[in-house]
Each structure stands twice: as C-alpha cells, then as structure tokens.
Coordinates of C-alpha atoms in Angstrom, one line a residue:
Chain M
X1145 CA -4.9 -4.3 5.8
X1146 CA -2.0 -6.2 4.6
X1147 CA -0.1 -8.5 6.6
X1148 CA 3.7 -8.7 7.2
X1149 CA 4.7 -5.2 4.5
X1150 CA 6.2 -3.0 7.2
X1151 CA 7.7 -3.8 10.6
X1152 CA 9.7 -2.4 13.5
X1153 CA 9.3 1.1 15.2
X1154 CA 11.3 4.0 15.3
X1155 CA 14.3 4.0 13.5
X1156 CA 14.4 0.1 13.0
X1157 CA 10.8 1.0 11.3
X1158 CA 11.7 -1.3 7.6
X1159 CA 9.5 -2.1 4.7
X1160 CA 9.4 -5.5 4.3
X1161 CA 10.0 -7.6 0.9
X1162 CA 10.8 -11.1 0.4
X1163 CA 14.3 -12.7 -1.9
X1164 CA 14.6 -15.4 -3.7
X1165 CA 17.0 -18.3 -2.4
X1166 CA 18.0 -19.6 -5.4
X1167 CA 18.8 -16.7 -7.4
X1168 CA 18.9 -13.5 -4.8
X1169 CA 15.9 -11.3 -6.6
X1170 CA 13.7 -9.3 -4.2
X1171 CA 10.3 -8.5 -4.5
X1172 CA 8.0 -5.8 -2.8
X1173 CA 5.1 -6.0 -2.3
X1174 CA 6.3 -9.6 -1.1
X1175 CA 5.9 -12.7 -3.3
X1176 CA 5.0 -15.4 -1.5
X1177 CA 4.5 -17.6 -4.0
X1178 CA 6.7 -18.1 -6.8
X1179 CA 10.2 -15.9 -8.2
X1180 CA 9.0 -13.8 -11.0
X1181 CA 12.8 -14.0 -12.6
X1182 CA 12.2 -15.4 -15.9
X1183 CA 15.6 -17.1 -15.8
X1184 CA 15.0 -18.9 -11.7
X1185 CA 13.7 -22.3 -11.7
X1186 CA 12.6 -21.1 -8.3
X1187 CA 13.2 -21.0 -4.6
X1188 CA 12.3 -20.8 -1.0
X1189 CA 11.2 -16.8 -0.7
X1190 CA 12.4 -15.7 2.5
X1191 CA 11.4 -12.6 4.1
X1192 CA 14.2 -9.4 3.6
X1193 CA 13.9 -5.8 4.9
X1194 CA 14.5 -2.9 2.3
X1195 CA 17.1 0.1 2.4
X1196 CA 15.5 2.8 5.1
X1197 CA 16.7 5.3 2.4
X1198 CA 16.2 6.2 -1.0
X1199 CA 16.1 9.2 -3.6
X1200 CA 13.2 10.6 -5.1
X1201 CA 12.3 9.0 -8.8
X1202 CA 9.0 11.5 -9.0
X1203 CA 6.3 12.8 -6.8
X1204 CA 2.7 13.9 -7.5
X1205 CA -0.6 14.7 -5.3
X1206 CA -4.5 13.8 -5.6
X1207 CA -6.0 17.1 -5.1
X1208 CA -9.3 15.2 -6.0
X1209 CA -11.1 12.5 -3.7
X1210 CA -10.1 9.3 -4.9
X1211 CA -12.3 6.4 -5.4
X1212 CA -13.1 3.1 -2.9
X1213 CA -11.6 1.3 -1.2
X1214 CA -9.6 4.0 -0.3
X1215 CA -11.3 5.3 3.0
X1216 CA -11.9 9.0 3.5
X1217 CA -14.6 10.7 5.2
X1218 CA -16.7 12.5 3.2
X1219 CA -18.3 14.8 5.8
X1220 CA -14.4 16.5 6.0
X1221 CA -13.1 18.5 3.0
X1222 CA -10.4 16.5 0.7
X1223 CA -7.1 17.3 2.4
X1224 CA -4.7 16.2 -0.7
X1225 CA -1.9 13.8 -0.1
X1226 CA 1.2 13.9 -1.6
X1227 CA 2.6 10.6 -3.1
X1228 CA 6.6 9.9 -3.9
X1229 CA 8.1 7.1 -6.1
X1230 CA 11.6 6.2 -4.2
X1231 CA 14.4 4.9 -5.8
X1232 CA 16.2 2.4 -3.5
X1233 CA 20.3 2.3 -4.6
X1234 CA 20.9 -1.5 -3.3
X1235 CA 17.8 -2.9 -4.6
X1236 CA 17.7 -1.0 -7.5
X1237 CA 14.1 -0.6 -7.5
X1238 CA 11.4 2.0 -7.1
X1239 CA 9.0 2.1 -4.3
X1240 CA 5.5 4.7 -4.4
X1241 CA 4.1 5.6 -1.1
X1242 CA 2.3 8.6 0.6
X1243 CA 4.6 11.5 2.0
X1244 CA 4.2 12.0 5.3
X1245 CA 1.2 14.1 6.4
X1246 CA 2.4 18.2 5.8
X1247 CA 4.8 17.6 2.8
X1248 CA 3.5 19.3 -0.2
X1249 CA 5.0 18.9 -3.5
X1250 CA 6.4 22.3 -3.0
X1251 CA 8.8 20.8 -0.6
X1252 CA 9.8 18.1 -3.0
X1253 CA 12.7 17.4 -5.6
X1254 CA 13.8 14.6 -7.9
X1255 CA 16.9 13.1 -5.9
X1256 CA 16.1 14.3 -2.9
X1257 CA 16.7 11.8 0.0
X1258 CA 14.0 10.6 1.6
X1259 CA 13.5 8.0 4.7
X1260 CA 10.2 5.3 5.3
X1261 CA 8.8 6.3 8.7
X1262 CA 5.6 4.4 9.9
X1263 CA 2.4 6.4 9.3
X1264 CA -1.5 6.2 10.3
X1265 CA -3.7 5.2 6.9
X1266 CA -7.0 5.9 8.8
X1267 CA -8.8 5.5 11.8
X1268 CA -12.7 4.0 12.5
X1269 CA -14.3 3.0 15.9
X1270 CA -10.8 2.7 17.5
X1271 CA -9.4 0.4 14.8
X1272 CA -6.0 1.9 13.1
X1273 CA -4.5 1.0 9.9
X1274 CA -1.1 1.5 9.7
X1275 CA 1.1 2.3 6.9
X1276 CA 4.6 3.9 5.2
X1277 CA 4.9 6.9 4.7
X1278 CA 8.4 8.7 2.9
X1279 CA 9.7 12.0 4.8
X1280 CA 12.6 14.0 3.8
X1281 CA 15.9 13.6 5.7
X1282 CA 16.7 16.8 7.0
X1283 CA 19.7 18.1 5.5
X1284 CA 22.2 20.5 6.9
X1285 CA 22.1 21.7 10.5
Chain K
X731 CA 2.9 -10.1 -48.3
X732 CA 1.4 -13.7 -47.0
X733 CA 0.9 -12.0 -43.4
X734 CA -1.5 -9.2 -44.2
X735 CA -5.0 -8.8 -43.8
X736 CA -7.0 -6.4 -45.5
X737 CA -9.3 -3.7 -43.4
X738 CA -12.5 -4.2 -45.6
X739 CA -14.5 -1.8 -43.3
X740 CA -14.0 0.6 -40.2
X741 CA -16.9 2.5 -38.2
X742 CA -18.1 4.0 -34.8
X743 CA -20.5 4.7 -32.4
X744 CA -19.8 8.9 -31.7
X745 CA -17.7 9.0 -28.3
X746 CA -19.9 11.1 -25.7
X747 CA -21.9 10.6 -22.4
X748 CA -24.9 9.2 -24.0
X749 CA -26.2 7.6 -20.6
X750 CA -26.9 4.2 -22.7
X751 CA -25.6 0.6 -22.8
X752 CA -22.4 -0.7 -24.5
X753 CA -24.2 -3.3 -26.4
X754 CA -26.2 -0.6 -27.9
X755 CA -22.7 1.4 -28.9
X756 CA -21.4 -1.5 -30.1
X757 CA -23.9 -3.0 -32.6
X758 CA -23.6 1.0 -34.3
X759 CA -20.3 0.4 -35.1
X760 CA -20.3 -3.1 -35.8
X761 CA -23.3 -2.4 -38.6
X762 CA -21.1 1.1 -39.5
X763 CA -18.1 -1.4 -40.6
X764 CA -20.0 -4.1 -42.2
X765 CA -21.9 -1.2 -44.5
X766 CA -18.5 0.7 -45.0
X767 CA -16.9 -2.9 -45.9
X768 CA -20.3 -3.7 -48.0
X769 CA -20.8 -7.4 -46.3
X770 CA -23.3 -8.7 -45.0
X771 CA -23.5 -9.7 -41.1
X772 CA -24.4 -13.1 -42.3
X773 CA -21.3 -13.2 -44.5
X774 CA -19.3 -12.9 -41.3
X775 CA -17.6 -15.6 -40.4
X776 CA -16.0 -15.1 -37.3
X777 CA -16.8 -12.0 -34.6
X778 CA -14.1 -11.1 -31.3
X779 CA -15.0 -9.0 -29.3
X780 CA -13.1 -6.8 -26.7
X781 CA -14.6 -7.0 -23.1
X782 CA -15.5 -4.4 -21.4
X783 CA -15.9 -4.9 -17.2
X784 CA -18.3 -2.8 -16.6
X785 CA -21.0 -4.6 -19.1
X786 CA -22.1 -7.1 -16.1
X787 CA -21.6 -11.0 -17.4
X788 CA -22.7 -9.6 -21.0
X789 CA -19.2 -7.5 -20.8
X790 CA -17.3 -10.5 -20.0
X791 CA -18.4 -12.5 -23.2
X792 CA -18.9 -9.7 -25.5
X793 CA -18.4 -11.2 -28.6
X794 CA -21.6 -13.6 -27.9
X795 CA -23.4 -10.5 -26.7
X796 CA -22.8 -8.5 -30.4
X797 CA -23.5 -11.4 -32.3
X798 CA -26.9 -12.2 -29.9
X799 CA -27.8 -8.4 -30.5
X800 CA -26.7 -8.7 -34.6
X801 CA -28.7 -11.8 -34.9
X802 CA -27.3 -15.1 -33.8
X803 CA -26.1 -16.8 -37.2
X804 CA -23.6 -19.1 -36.4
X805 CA -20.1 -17.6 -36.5
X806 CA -17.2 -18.5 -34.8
X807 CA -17.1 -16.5 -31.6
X808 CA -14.1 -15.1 -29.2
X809 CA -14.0 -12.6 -26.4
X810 CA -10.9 -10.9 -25.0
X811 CA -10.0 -8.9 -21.8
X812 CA -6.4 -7.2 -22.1
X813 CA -7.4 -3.7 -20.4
X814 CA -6.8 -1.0 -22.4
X815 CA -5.1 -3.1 -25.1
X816 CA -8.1 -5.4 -24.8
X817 CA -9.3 -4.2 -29.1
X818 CA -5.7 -4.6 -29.7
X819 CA -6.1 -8.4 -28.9
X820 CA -9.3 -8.5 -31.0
X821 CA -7.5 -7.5 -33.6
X822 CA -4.6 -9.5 -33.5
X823 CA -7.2 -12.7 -32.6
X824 CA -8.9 -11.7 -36.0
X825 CA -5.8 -11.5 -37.9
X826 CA -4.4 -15.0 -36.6
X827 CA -8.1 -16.5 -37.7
X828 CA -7.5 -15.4 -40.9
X829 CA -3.9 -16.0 -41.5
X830 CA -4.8 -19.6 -40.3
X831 CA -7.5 -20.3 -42.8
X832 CA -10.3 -20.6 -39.7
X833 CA -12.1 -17.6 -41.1
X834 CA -12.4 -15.4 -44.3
X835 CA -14.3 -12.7 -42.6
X836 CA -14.1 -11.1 -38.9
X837 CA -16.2 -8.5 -37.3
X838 CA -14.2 -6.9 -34.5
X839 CA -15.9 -4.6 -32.0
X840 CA -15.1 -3.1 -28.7
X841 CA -17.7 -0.7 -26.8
X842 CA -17.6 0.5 -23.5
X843 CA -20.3 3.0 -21.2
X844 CA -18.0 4.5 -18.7
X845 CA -18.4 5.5 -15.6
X846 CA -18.2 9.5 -14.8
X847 CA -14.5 10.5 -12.7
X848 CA -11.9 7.8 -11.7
X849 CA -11.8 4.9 -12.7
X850 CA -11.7 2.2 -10.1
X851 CA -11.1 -1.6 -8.9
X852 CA -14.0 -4.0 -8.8
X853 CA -15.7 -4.6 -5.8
X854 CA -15.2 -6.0 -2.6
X855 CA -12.0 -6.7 -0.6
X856 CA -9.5 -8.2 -2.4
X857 CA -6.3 -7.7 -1.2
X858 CA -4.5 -10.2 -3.6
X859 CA -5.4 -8.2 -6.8
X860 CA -2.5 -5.2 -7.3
X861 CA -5.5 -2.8 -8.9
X862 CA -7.6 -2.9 -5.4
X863 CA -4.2 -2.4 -3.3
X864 CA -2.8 0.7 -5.5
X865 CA -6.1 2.4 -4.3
X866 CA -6.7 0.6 -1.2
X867 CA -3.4 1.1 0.5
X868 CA -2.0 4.5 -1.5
X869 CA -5.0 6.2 -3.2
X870 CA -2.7 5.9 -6.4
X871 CA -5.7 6.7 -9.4
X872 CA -4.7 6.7 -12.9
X873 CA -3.7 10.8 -13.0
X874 CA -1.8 9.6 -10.4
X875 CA 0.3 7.7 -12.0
X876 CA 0.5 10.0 -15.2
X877 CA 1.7 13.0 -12.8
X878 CA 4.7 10.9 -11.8
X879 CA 5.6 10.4 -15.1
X880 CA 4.7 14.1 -15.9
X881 CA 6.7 15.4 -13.1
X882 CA 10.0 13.0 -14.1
X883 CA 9.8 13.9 -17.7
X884 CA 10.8 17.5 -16.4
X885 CA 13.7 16.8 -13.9
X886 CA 14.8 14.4 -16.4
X887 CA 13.9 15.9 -19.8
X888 CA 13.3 20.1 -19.0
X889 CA 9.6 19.4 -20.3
X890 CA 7.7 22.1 -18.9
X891 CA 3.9 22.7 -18.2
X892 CA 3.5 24.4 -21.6
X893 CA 5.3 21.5 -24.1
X894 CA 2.3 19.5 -22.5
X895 CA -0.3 22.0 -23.1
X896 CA 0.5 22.5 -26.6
X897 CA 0.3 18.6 -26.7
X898 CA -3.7 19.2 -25.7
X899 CA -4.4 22.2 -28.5
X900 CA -2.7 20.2 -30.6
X901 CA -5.5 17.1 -30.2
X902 CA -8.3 19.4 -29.8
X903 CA -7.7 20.9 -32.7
X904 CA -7.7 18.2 -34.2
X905 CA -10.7 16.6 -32.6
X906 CA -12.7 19.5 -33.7
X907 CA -12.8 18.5 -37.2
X908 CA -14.2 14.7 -36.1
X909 CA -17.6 14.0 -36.3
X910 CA -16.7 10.9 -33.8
X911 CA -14.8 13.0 -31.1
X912 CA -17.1 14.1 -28.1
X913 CA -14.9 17.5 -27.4
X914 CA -15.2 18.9 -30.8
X915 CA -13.8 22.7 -29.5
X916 CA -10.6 24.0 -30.2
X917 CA -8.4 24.6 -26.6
X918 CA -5.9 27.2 -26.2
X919 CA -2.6 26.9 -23.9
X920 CA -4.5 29.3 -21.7
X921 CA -7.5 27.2 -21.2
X922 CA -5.1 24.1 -19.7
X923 CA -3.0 26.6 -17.5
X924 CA -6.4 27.5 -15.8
X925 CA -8.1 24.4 -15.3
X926 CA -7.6 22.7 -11.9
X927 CA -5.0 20.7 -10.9
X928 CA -5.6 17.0 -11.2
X929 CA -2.4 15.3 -9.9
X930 CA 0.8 17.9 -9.9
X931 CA 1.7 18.7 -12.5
X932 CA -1.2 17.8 -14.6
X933 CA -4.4 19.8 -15.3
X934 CA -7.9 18.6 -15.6
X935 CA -7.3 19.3 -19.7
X936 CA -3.7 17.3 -19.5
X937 CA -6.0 14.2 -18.7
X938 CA -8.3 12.1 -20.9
X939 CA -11.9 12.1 -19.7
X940 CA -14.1 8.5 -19.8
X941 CA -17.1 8.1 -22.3
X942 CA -19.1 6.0 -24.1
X943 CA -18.0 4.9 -27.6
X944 CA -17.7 1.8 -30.1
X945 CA -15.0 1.2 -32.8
X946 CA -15.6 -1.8 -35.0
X947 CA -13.4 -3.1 -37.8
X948 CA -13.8 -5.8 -40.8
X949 CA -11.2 -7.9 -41.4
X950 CA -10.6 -10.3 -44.2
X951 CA -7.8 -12.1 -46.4
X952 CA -6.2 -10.6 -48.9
X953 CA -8.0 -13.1 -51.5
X954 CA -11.3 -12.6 -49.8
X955 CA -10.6 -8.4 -50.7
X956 CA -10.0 -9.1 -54.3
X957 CA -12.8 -11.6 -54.9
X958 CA -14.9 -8.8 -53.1
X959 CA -13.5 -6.1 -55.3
X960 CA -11.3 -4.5 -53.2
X961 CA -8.0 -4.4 -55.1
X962 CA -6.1 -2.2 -53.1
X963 CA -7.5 -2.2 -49.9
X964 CA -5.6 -0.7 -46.3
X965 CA -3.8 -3.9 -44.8
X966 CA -2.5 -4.4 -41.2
X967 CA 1.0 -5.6 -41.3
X968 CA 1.7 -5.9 -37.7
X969 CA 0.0 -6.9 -34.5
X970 CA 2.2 -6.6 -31.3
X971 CA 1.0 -7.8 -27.9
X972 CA 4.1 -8.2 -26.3
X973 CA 4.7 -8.6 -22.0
X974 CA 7.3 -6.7 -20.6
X975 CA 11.1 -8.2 -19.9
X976 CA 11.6 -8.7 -16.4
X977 CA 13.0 -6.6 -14.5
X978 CA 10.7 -3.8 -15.3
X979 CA 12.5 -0.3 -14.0
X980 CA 9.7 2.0 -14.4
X981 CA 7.4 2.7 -12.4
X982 CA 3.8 1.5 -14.1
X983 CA -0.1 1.1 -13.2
X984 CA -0.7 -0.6 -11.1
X985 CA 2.0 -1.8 -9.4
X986 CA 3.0 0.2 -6.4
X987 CA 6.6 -0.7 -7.1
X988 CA 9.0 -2.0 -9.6
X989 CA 11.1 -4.7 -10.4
X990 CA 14.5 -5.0 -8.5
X991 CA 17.1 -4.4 -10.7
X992 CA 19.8 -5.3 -8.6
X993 CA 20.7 -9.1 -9.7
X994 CA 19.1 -9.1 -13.3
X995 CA 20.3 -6.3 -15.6
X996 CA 17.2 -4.9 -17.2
X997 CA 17.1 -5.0 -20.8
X998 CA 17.7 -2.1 -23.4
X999 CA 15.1 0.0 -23.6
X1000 CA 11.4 0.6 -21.8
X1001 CA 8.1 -2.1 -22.1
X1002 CA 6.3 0.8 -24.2
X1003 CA 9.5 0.9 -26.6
X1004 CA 9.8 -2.8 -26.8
X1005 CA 5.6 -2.9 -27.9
X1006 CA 6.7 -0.7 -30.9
X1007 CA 10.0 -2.4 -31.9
X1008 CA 7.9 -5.7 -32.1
X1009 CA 5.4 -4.2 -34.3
X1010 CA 8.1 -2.6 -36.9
X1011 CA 10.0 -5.7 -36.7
X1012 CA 6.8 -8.1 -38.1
X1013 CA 5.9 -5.3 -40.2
X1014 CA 9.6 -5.2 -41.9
X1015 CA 9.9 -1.0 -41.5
X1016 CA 11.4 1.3 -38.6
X1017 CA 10.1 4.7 -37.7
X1018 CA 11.5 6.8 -41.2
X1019 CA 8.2 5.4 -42.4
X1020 CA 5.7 6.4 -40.4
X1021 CA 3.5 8.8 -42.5
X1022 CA 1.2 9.5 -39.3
X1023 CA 0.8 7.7 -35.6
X1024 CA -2.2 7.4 -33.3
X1025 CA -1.2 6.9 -29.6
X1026 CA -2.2 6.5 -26.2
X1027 CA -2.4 10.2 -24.6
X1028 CA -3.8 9.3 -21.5
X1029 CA -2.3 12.5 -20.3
X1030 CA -0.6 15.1 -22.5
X1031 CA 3.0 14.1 -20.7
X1032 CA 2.5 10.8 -22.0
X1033 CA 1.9 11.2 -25.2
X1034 CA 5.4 12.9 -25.7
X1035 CA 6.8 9.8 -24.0
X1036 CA 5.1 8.0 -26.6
X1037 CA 6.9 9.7 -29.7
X1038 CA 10.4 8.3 -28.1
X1039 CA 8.9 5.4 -27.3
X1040 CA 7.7 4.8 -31.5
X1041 CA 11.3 6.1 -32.1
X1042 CA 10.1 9.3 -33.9
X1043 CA 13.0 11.0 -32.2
X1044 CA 15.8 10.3 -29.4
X1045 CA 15.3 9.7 -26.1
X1046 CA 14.0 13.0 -24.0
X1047 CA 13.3 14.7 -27.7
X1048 CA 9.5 14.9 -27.4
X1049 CA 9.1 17.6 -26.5
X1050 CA 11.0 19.3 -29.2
X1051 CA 9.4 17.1 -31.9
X1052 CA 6.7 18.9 -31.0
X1053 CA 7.5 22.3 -30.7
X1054 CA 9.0 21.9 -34.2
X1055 CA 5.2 20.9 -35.6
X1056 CA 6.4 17.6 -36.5
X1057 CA 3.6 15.9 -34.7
X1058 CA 1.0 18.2 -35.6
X1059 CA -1.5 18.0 -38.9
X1060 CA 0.9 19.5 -41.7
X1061 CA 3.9 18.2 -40.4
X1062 CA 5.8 15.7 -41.3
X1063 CA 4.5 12.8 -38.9
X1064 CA 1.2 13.7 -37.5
X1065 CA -0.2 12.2 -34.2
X1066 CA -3.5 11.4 -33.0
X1067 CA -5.1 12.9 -35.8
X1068 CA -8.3 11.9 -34.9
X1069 CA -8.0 14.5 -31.9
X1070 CA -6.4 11.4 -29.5
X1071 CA -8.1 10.2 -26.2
X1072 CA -7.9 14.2 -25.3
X1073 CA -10.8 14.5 -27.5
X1074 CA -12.3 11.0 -27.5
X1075 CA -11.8 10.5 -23.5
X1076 CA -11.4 6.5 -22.8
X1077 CA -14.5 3.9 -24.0
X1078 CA -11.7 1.5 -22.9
X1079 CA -12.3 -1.9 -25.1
X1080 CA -13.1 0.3 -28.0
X1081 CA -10.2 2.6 -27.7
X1082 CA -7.4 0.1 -29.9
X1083 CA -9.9 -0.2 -32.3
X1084 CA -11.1 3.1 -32.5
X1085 CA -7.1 4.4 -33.3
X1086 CA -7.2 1.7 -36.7
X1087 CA -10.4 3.4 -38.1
X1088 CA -8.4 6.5 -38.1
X1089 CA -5.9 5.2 -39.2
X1090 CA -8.0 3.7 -42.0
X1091 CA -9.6 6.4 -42.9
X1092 CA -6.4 8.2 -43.3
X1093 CA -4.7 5.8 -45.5
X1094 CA -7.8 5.8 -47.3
X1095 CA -7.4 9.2 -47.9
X1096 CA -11.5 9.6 -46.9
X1097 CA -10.4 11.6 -43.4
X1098 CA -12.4 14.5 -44.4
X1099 CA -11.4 18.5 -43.0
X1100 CA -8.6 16.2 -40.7
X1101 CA -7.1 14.2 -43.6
X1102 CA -3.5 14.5 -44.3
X1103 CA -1.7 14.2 -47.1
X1104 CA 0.1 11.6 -48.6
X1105 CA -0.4 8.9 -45.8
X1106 CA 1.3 5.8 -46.4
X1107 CA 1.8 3.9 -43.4
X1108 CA 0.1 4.6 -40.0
X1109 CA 1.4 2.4 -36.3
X1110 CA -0.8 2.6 -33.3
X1111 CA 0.6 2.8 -30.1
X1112 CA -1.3 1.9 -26.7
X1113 CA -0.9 -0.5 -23.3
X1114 CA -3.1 -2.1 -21.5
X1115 CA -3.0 -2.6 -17.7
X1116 CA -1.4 -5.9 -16.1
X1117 CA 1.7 -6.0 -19.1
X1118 CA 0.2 -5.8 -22.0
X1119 CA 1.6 -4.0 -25.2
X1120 CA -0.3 -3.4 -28.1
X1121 CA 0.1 -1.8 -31.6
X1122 CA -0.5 -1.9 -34.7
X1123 CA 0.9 -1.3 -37.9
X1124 CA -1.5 -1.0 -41.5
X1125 CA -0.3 0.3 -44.8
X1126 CA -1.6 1.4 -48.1

C-alpha cells in the first residue's frame, strides 16, 4: 500500500530508504521531500537500500485486535502478531516491523540478530499486500 | 518573579464513561475554576482551549465552542491541538497572554469523550500521515509501543513485571482517595499479574484506559491576584513545549522508525529528558526541589522512565526509586498523587490540565485524604504525539 519501501526477492530482498546528497543522512520510511537534518541546507534525496541485518532493540505482540485500517478478518479468531524494533549498526537507527508469521515472543531476545525477509500483509479477492517482515538468523548448525 | 502567573482557580469534570459530549465536560470544569478562583465568566478576558479530534468541527475550535456554551461575551479566543500535550499548550498560550499584557484573566479548558479500546487514526486512506501508516502497515497501537519500551527497560535496566505492578497499586491507591478519578479501588500486585496480556509484557492494568473528563484552570498576573485578594496564590514558573533534537534514537509513537544516527551525533540525553530540563531551566531549580511530580503513565513501564527522565534518580534507577517508597504518598517525592492516568484513564486534551489541578490543590495544601505534606514545588511531566514536550512547573 506504499510504493517504493521494500524491493528485491530472496536474499537481495532490502528495505528501502532514501540519503541526503548534500550531507549523507538517511531516512526510512523515505523522505522524498526535504532532509530533516537541522544542520542541511538540503539536497537531492536519492534512493538507498538498508543493512539486511540488525539486532533486536525490543519486541512486543498485540494479543488484542487492533483498530482500522489495519485489515483483519473478523469472522477468524485474532491470531497475535509479534512486532520487533531492529537496530541497524551502519545506519545507526531503529527499524519496527512484524516478525515473521510463527515467532512468538518466547523465541525472542534483545540483541538477537535478526534478517528482513519479504512477508504477505493480507490477502482480498486475489489482491496481495506485501510487506517486511524480521526473522531470526539461525545460529549454530 | 516578573515570569509567573498566578493559578487563581483549578476544577474538573469527574473522569468516567459518562456516554456524554465534551462540551458538556468542559463547561463543568470551566465554571468549577472560575467558582474556585471567585471570577466571574464575564471577568474573563481571554479563554484557550485544548482541541480535542474527536469533538467534530466544534473539537477543532474548542475555545469558541466553551465560550459559545459559557455565553459569548467577547474575550479573546485561541484553540490548540498538540496531542496529548495539547492543555500543556493552553497553558503556556495563557501564560504568554498574560506575561504580554494581552490579558489579565484566562480560562483554560480541555475536555475530551473518548472512544471505548484503542485509540486510532482518522479516517480514510491517507498514506502520507505516519499515525494512519503505524496502524495501516504494522498494527503498531499505543500498548504497542509501551510494550517495547516495557520489554527494553528489562534487558536494559533488570525491571521486572512486578517493579511495574507496584507502579499500578501505587496510583490506585492513590486514586482511591479522588473524588475526580474514575477507578477509585485500591489494586493489589496480584490483580495486574492476572489480568490479560495487552502487548508483552504489559497487562490490561499496566495500561491507562480512555474516558471522558474536563480539567480547567484560571490564570491571571501576579497584580491581577493581589488586586483580587489573593496574596499568596500557587504560580506556574515554567511552561516547556520543547521539539525533540534531531536525530531522535528512540524509538517513539508514531514513527515506525527512528532517526539515523549515523552522520549526526545525537545529542546528550532523550526528547522526554530534554522537556524536563527546559522546564527546570525557566523555572531556575533542578530536581532536589521537587516536593511531588505528576507524570504521564500511560503504562506503568513508562512512568518509571519518567522518574529518570525528571532526574529524580540516575539513569535505569526507577525502578529502585520506587521500591524504596520514594515515589509513593509519604515519601519523599510523591508521583501522580492524584492516582495518575492509571486511575484517570486518558480524556486526552484535558489530561495536561488535569495534572496542574493536582498539582494545585496540593500546593494548596486543600488535597484532601491524598494531600501530602509540606508541598512546595510540583513539575508535570507529559508528551504529546508528533514531538511535542510539555511540562510544567508551579510553586508555592
């Protein structure tokens, strides 16, 4: 439902942000528009991809329905989604998204490492909305 | 001091689910103030009111729909929208009236008739506004947020689920012994442990509810008060509704992520400390003088955040503040006396208002079976939405 935050597939699968020409700042959810540094004058905001990895700032879960516009059915019962907060090391900044569909916060630690993997939002009449979703990297063999 | 303004009056509508409009709420505590400030409406000079957005058009101009509903008689009017710090900035409009000359006397009032569960965006598809896409894209609601705080303040800090229970038998107790609160029972740590989980780690007692409520203050010089006969009357010394310092490094409703730190160094400290440090700084003290605090516990977690935040102790200290008693009624800084949001729930544009009545009352010394002893100087702590800080400091 928003263009142009996520590309690729597989393991080229990137969120996407945009950076500042003139003084190198990156911004996610992209800014299109203007540089929010309080110090830039301003530049040409060209489109960057972020880190595939990151650690674990917190994690949470809705065990209640939440509110429009997000879309749920409500003939199914509430299947509660875990949400993670990921720290990204070279852009230094922290990105919340849905955990991949099975990952309870029972599976989940702060500074754990996790990877963005594409992910399905929902589904109506044969239209899909995509999204991110954050999944532990396995660890060990 | 040339920068106070004296608190002539302070009063409420009772915080509840009274199924009725916020205009009706509001003109309660408007005509509470102006009877505990003995002025008359007419004798008003100037009215601001906070906004609330779920009023229809009256909500957006609510200063013009109070003084409609009081009787239009000619005063100055302003309305402000600053979410959750939205009575702050009534305030602080009032006081920069008066400090300018442009008013003697200002009515402030904020009232709100919320809606029952979450609260949510407005309307429609709008896919530009950060409040729609938080829900839209992640089904991020407010608990949402205040679990991820929650949950850090333990890897980070060693919190555990029972510091932030005692936070909530704390605040109920307290609230029991307000007339104004809407939960009005005490809560034990058992109670919290059983209720339902919200958003991990946090329990449907570790989160504020919404309600319906009004909060309305009267403002005036300080040569106003003593021509009225009040000599010595509570004064608010400070008014901070600071923005945040870019970059921002912490994650925050209801931005789905945060600033990159990576080229700009953030600055020292967080937003929410930075909204306190403004207000001690105008008012001329630091934390050693706090004789009591009222502050935003939109979850338990949070309001533990809240007493590093104010500097009442170190950094990940909260926690132990409170299990000491400092924060509780009989110890040495006392929060939320009034019983906090836990017992109020959220009447958001009434909410920054509502905290300087207490505070009021308290420096008044006319808190009733809650009153503390000795109170001096009370700060209010709170944020609104979108960047915006707001407390407030007032003295006796």
């Amino acid at each position: 439902m928003v263009d142009n935050w996520f590309a690729g597939e597989g393991d080229d699968f990137r969120l996407l942000g945009t950076r500042c020409a003139a003084c190198a700042c990156v911004f996610f959810p992209r800014e299109d528009g203007f540089c929010r540094n309080p110090g830039c004058a301003g530049g040409e905001l060209a489109e960057v991809p972020l880190s595939r990895r990151g650690r674990v700032w917190s994690y949470t879960d809705g065990r209640y329905r939440p509110p429009a516009p997000y879309v749920s059915d409500p003939e199914l019962p509430w299947e509660p989604y875990t949400l993670i907060a990921v720290e990204l090391e070279a852009e230094r900044m922290v990105v919340l998204g849905q955990a991949v569909p099975g990952v309870a916060v029972t599976d989940l630690e702060v500074g754990m490492e996790v990877e963005v993997v594409p992910g399905v939002l929902n589904e109506d009449n044969g239209t899909t909305w995509t999204t991110w979703h954050w999944r532990p990297v396995e660890v060990g063999a | 001091m040339t920068t106070e303004v004296a608190v002539l009056g302070a009063g409420m509508h009772p915080w509840g689910k009274w199924g009725r409009g916020f205009v009706e709420y509001g003109v309660a505590a408007a005509r509470a103030a102006l009877a505990d400030a003995g002025i008359a409406w007419r004798d008003v000079g100037s009215i601001v009111g906070a906004d609330t957005v779920r009023g229809g058009y009256p909500g957006y101009v609510a200063g013009a729909t109070f003084a409609k509903a009081l009787g239009w008689q000619g005063a100055r009017v302003a309305s402000v929208y600053a979410a959750c710090a939205s009575g702050a900035q009534a305030i602080g409009t009032a006081r920069t009236q008066i400090l300018a000359g442009m008013a003697d006397v200002v009515l402030v009032v904020g009232a709100d008739a919320a809606p029952k569960g979450f609260f949510r965006p407005a309307g429609g598809d709008r896919p530009d506004d950060p409040d729609w896409l938080r829900f839209r894209v992640l089904g991020a609601t407010n608990p949402a947020y205040f679990g991820l705080y929650a949950r850090r303040r333990m890897a980070v800090h060693g919190d555990t689920l029972d510091d932030f229970a005692q936070v909530k038998v704390k605040n109920a107790a307290a609230g029991a012994l307000n007339p104004n609160a809407r939960y009005r029972k005490p809560v034990a740590v058992e109670e919290v442990a059983a209720s339902a989980v919200v958003a991990d780690p946090l329990r449907l007692l570790d989160i504020c509810a919404t309600s319906d409520g009004a909060a309305a203050l009267v403002l005036s010089s300080m040569d106003f008060a003593r021509r009225h006969g009040a000599a010595d009357p509570v004064r608010i010394r400070a008014v901070s509704t600071v923005t945040p310092t870019y970059p921002t490094t912490v994650l925050d409703l209801p931005d789905i992520a945060t600033d990159s730190a990576a080229v700009v160094a953030p600055a020292d400290g967080t937003f929410r400390a930075s909204i306190a440090r403004a207000a001690y700084e105008e008012a001329g003290i630091g934390p050693e003088d706090i004789s009591l605090a009222e502050v935003y516990d939109l979850s338990t977690a949070l309001e533990l955040q809240w007493y590093e935040d104010l500097g009442l102790c170190g950094e990940g200290e909260g926690a132990k503040l409170l299990r000491d008693g400092v924060t509780a009624s009989g110890g040495r800084v006392p929060v939320n006396t009034s019983g906090g949001l836990a017992s109020f729930g959220e009447a958001v544009p009434a909410q920054a208002i509502a905290q300087v009545c207490e505070v009021t009352w308290q420096l008044r010394g006319t808190a009733g079976a809650r009153q503390i002893e000795g109170a001096r100087v009370g700060v209010t702590a709170n944020q609104g939405l979108f960047g915006h800080g707001s407390s407030v400091v007032a003295v006796r």
